[in-house]
Tab-separated table of C-alpha atoms in Angstrom:
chain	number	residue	atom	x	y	z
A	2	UNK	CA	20.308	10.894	-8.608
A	3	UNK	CA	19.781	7.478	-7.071
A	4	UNK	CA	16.490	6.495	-6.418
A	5	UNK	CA	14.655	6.420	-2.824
A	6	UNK	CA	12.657	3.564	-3.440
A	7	UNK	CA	13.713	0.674	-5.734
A	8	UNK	CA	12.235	-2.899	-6.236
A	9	UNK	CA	14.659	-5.147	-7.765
A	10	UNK	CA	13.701	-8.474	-9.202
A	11	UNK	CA	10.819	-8.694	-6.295
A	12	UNK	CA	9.421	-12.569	-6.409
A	13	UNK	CA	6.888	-13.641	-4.165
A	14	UNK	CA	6.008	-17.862	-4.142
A	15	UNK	CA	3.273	-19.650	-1.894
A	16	UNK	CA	4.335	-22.537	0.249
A	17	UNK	CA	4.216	-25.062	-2.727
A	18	UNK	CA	6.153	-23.048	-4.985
A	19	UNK	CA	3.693	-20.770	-6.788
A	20	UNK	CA	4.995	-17.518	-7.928
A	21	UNK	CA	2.905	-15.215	-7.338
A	22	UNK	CA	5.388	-12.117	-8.275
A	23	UNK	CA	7.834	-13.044	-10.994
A	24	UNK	CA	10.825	-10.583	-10.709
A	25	UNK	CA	9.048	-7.323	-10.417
A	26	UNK	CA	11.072	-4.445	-10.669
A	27	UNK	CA	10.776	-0.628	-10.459
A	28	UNK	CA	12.014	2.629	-8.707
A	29	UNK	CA	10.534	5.871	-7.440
A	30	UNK	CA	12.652	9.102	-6.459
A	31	UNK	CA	12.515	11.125	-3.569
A	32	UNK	CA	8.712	13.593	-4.021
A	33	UNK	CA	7.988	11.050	-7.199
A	34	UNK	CA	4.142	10.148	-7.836
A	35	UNK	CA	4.293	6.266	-9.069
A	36	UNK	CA	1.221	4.355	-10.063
A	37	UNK	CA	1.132	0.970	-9.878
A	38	UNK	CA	-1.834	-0.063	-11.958
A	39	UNK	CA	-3.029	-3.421	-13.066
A	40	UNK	CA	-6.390	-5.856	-13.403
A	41	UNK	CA	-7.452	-7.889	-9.985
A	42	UNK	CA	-4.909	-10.409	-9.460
A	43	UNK	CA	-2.236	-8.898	-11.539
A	44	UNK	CA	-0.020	-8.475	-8.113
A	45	UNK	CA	-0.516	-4.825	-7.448
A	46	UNK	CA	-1.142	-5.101	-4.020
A	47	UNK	CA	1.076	-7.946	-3.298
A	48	UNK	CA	4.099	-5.991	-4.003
A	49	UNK	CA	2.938	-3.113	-1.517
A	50	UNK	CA	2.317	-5.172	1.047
A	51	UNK	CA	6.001	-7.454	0.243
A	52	UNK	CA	7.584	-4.423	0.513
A	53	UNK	CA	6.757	-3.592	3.592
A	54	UNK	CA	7.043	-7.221	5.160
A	55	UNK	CA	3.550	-7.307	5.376
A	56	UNK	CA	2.756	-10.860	2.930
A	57	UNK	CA	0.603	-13.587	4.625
A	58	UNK	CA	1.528	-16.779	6.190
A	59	UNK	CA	3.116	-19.444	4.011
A	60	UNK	CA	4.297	-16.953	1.344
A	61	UNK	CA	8.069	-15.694	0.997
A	62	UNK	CA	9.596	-12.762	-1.007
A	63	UNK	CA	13.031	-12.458	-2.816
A	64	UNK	CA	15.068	-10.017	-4.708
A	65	UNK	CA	15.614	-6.757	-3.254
A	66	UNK	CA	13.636	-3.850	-2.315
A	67	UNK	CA	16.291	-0.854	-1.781
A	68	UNK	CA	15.192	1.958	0.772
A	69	UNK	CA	17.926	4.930	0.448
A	70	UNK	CA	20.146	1.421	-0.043
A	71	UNK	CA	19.077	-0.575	2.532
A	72	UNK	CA	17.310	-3.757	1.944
A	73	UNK	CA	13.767	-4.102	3.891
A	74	UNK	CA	13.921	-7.649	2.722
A	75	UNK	CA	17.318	-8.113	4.572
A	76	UNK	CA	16.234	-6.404	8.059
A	77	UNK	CA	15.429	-7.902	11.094
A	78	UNK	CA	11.460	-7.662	12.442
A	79	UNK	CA	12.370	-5.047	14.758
A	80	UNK	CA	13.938	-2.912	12.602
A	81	UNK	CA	11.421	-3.348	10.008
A	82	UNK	CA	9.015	-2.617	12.549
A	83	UNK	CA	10.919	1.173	12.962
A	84	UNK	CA	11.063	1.456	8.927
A	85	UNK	CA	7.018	0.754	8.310
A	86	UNK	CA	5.273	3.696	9.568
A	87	UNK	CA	8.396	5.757	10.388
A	88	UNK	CA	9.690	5.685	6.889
A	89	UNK	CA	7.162	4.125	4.844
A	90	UNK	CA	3.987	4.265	5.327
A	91	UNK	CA	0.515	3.038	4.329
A	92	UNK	CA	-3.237	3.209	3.430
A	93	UNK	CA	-5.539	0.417	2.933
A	94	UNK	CA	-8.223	-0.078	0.392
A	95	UNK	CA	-10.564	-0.393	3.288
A	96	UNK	CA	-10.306	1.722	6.308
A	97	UNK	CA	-12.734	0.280	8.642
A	98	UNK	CA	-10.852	-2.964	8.865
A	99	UNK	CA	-7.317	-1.294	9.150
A	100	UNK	CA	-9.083	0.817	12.017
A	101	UNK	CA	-9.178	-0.705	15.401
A	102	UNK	CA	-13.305	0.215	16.154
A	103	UNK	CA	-12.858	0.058	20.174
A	104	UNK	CA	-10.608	2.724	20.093
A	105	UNK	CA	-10.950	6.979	19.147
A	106	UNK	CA	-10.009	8.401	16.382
A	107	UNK	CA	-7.291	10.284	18.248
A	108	UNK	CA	-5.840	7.761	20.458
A	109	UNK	CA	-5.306	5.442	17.154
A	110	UNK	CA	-3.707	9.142	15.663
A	111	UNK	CA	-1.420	9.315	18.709
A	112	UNK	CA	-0.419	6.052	19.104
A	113	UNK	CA	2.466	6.334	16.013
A	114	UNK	CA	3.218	9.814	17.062
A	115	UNK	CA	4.127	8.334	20.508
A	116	UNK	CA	5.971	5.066	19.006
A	117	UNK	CA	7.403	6.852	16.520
A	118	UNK	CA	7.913	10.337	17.596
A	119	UNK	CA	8.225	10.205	21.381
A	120	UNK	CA	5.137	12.724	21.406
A	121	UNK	CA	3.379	12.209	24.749
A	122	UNK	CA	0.297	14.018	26.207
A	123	UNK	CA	-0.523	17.430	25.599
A	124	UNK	CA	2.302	17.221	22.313
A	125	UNK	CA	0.839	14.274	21.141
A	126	UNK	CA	-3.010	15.321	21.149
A	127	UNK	CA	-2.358	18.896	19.693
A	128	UNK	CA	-0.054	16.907	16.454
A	129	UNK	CA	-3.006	14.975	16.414
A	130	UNK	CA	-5.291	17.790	15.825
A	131	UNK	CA	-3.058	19.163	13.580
A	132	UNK	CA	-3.256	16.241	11.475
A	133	UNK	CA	-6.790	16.203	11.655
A	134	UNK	CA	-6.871	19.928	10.022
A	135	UNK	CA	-4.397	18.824	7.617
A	136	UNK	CA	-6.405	16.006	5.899
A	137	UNK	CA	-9.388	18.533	6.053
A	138	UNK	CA	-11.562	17.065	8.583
A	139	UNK	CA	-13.990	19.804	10.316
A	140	UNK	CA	-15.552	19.800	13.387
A	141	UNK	CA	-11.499	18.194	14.595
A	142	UNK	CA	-12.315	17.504	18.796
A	143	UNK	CA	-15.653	15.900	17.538
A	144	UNK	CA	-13.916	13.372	15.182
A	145	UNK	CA	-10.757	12.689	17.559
A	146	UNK	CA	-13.009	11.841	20.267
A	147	UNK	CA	-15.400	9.937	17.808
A	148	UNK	CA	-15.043	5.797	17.007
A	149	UNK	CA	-14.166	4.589	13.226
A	150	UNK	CA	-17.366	2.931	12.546
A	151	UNK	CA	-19.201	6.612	13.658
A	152	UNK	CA	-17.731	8.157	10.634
A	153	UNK	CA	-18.343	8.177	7.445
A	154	UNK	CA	-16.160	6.535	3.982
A	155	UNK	CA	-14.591	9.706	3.507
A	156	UNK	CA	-13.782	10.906	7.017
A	157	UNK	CA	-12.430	7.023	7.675
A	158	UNK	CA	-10.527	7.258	4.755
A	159	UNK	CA	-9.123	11.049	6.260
A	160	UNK	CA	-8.060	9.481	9.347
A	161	UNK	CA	-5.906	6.610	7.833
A	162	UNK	CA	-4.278	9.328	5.331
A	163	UNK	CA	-3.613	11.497	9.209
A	164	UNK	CA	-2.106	7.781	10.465
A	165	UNK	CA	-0.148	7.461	7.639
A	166	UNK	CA	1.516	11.072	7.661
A	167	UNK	CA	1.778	11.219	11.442
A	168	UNK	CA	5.343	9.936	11.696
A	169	UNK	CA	6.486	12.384	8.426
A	170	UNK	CA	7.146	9.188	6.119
A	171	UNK	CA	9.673	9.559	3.208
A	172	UNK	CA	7.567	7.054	0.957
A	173	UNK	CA	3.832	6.630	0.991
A	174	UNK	CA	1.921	3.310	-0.483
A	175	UNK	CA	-2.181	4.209	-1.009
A	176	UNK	CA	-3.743	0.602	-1.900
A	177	UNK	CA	-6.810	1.365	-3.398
A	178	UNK	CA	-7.572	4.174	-1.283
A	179	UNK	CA	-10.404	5.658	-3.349
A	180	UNK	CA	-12.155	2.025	-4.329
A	181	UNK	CA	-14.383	1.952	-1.747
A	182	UNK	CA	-16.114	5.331	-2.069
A	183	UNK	CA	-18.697	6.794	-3.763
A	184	UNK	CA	-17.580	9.314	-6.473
A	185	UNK	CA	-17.621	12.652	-5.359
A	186	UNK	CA	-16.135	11.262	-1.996
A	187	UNK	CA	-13.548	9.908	-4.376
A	188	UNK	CA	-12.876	12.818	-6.146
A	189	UNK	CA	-12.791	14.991	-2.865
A	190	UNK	CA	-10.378	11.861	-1.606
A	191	UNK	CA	-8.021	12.738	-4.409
A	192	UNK	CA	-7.498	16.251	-4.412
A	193	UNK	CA	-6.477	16.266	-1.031
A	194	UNK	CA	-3.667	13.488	-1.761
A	195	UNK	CA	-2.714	15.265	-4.777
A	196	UNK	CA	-2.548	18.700	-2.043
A	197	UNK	CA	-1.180	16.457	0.540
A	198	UNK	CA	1.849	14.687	-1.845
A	199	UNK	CA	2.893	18.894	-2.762
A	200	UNK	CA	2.778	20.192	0.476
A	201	UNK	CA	4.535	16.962	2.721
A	202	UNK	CA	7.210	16.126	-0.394
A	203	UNK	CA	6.151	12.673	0.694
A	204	UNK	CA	6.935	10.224	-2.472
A	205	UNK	CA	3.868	8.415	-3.414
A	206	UNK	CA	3.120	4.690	-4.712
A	207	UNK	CA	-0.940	4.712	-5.687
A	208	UNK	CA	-2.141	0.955	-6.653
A	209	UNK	CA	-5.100	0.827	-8.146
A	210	UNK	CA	-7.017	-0.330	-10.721
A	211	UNK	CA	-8.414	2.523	-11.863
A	212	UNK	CA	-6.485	4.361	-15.149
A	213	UNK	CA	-7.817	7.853	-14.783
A	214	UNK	CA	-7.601	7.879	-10.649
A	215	UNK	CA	-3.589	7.132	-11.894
A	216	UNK	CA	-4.013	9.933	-14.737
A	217	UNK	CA	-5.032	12.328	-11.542
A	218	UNK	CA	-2.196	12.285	-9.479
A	219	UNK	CA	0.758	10.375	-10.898
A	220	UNK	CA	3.552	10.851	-12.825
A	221	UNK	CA	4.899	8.011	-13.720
A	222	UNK	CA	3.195	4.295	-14.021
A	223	UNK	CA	3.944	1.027	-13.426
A	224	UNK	CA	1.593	-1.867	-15.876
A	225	UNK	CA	1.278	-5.305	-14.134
A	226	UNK	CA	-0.129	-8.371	-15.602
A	227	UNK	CA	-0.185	-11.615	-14.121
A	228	UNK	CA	2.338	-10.670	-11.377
A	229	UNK	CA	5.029	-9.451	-13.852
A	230	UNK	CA	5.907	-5.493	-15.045
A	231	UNK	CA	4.807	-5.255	-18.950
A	232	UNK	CA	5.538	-1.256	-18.875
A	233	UNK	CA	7.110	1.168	-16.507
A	234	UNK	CA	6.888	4.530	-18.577
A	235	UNK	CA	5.619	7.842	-17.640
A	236	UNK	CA	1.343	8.436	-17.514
A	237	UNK	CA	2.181	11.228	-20.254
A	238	UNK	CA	3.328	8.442	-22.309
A	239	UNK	CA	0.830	5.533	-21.768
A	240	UNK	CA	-2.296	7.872	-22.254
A	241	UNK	CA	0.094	8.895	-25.640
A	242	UNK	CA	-0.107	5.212	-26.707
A	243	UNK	CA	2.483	3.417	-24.632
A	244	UNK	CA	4.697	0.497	-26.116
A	245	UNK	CA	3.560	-2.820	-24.551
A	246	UNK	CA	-0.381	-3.614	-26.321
A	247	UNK	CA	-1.475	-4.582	-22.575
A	248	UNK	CA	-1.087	-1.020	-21.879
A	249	UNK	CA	-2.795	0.452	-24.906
A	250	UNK	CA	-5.491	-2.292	-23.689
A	251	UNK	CA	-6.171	-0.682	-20.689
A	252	UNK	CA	-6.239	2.946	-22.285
A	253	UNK	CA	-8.600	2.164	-24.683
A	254	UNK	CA	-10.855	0.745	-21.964
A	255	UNK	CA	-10.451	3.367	-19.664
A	256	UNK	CA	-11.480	5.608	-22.360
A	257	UNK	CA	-14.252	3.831	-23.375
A	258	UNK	CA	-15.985	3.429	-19.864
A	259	UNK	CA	-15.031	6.751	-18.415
A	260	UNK	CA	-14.308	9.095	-21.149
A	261	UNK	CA	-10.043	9.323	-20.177
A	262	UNK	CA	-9.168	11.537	-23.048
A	263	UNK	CA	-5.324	11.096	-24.535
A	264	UNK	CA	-2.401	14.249	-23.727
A	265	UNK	CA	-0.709	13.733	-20.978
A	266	UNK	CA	-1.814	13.466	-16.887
A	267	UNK	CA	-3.508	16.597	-16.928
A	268	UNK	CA	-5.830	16.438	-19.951
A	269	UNK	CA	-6.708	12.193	-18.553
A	270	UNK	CA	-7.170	13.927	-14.998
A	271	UNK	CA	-9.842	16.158	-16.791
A	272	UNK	CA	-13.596	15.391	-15.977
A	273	UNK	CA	-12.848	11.995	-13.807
A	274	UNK	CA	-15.244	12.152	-11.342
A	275	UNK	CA	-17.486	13.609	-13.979
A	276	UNK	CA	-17.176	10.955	-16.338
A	277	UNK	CA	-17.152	8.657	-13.476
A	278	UNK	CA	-20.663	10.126	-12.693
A	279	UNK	CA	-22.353	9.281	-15.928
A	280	UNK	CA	-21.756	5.488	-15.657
A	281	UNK	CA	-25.286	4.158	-14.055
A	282	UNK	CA	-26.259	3.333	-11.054
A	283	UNK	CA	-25.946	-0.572	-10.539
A	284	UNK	CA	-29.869	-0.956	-10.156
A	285	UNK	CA	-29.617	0.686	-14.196
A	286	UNK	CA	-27.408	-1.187	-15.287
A	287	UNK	CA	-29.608	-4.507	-14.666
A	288	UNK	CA	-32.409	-3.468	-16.118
């Protein structure tokens, strides 16, 4: 079976010729779970945001990024502009500044379901409701008709994951998505992407650079370093050892911080927002 997603030989260089990707390459099937994983600046994020056309001024990808066969790389804006959100999707580290603030909850809900999915009126705010109840938030009229920054981490975070699905997405790219909460909002975060990945068949890229939030919902992983792959294996196998030493790196320090315990996804998804709970609180730790 050919893959759904696949990155071939992805480079990214600045303006003056600085490569920030250096022929990145990986694939993810149709209802896969990849993690992309990697230390700040490794180029985790970069190639999320390539692939979906989304780098910043002055920088310029090549290589090929394959959707169903199709190059993204090779479209025009306007298609693109029909393939992100339609097809691919995705959620930012932060969702208060990928939220417009001036506008509701619902309208921002609606407004891909009516680009997108030609939902209008009474359609469109009932899907959007529906949405709402899907990524678990309560009290639904209350938060459509509420403003981002009159929500909390968690519900924000709910709302961009409702975005996200509205249009029914084949492929869905989660930046960070659980970096900016506290841990049992994290945990809570999880599970319902982990419910919402089984119940959609939407395929999943999570970046992170968290080992164990990787160990709770992928299946397969993706090391970067310095903009280049080291190791594209499966999480069963890295948490077994792995072959490249930058990956066994990383294991051993996720164990060591949060307790991620060897044997496979489900034995390193184990206890993670439980081991995540012992670390101190940042007023301990400078003491």
């Amino acid at each position: 079976m050919s893959a759904l997603l696949e990155v071939q030989d992805l480079t990214v260089t600045t303006s003056t010729g600085r490569r920030i990707l250096d022929g990145v390459s990986w694939s993810l099937d149709a209802g896969g779970r990849l993690g992309v994983v990697g230390e700040s600046g490794s180029g985790k994020s970069m190639t999320a945001l390539a692939v979906l056309g989304l780098l910043p001024d002055g920088m310029r990808a090549t290589g090929r990024v394959l959707l169903d066969g199709e190059d993204l790389l090779a479209l025009p804006p306007r298609r693109l502009a029909r393939v992100r959100g339609g097809q691919v999707a995705m959620v930012f580290q932060e969702p208060l500044t990928a939220l417009d603030p001036l506008m509701t909850v619902g309208r921002q809900i609606t407004g891909p379901l009516r680009l997108h999915r030609g939902l209008r009126g009474a359609a469109a705010r009932e899907e959007a409701a529906r949405l709402a109840r899907l990524v678990h938030l309560d009290d639904t009229e209350r938060i459509l008709g509420s403003y981002p920054w009159q929500l909390s981490g968690g519900q924000r975070q709910r709302v961009a994951l409702a975005m996200a699905l509205a249009c029914e997405p084949r492929v869905l790219l989660a930046d960070e998505p659980t970096t900016a909460l506290d841990v049992t909002v994290q945990a809570e975060v999880l599970d319902l992407l982990d419910h919402l990945v089984d119940r959609t068949g939407v395929a999943l890229v999570l970046v992170t650079h968290d080992l164990p939030v990787v160990a709770r919902v992928a299946r397969d992983l993706v090391v970067m370093r310095d903009g280049r792959v080291v190791e594209h294996t499966s999480v069963a196998a890295a948490l077994a050892g792995g072959e490249a030493a930058y990956t066994r790196e990383l294991v051993g320090a996720a164990r060591a911080v949060t307790g991620l315990p060897g044997g496979g996804p489900a034995a390193g998804a184990a206890g993670v927002a439980a081991a995540a709970a012992r670390r101190p609180a940042p007023e301990e730790e400078t003491r």
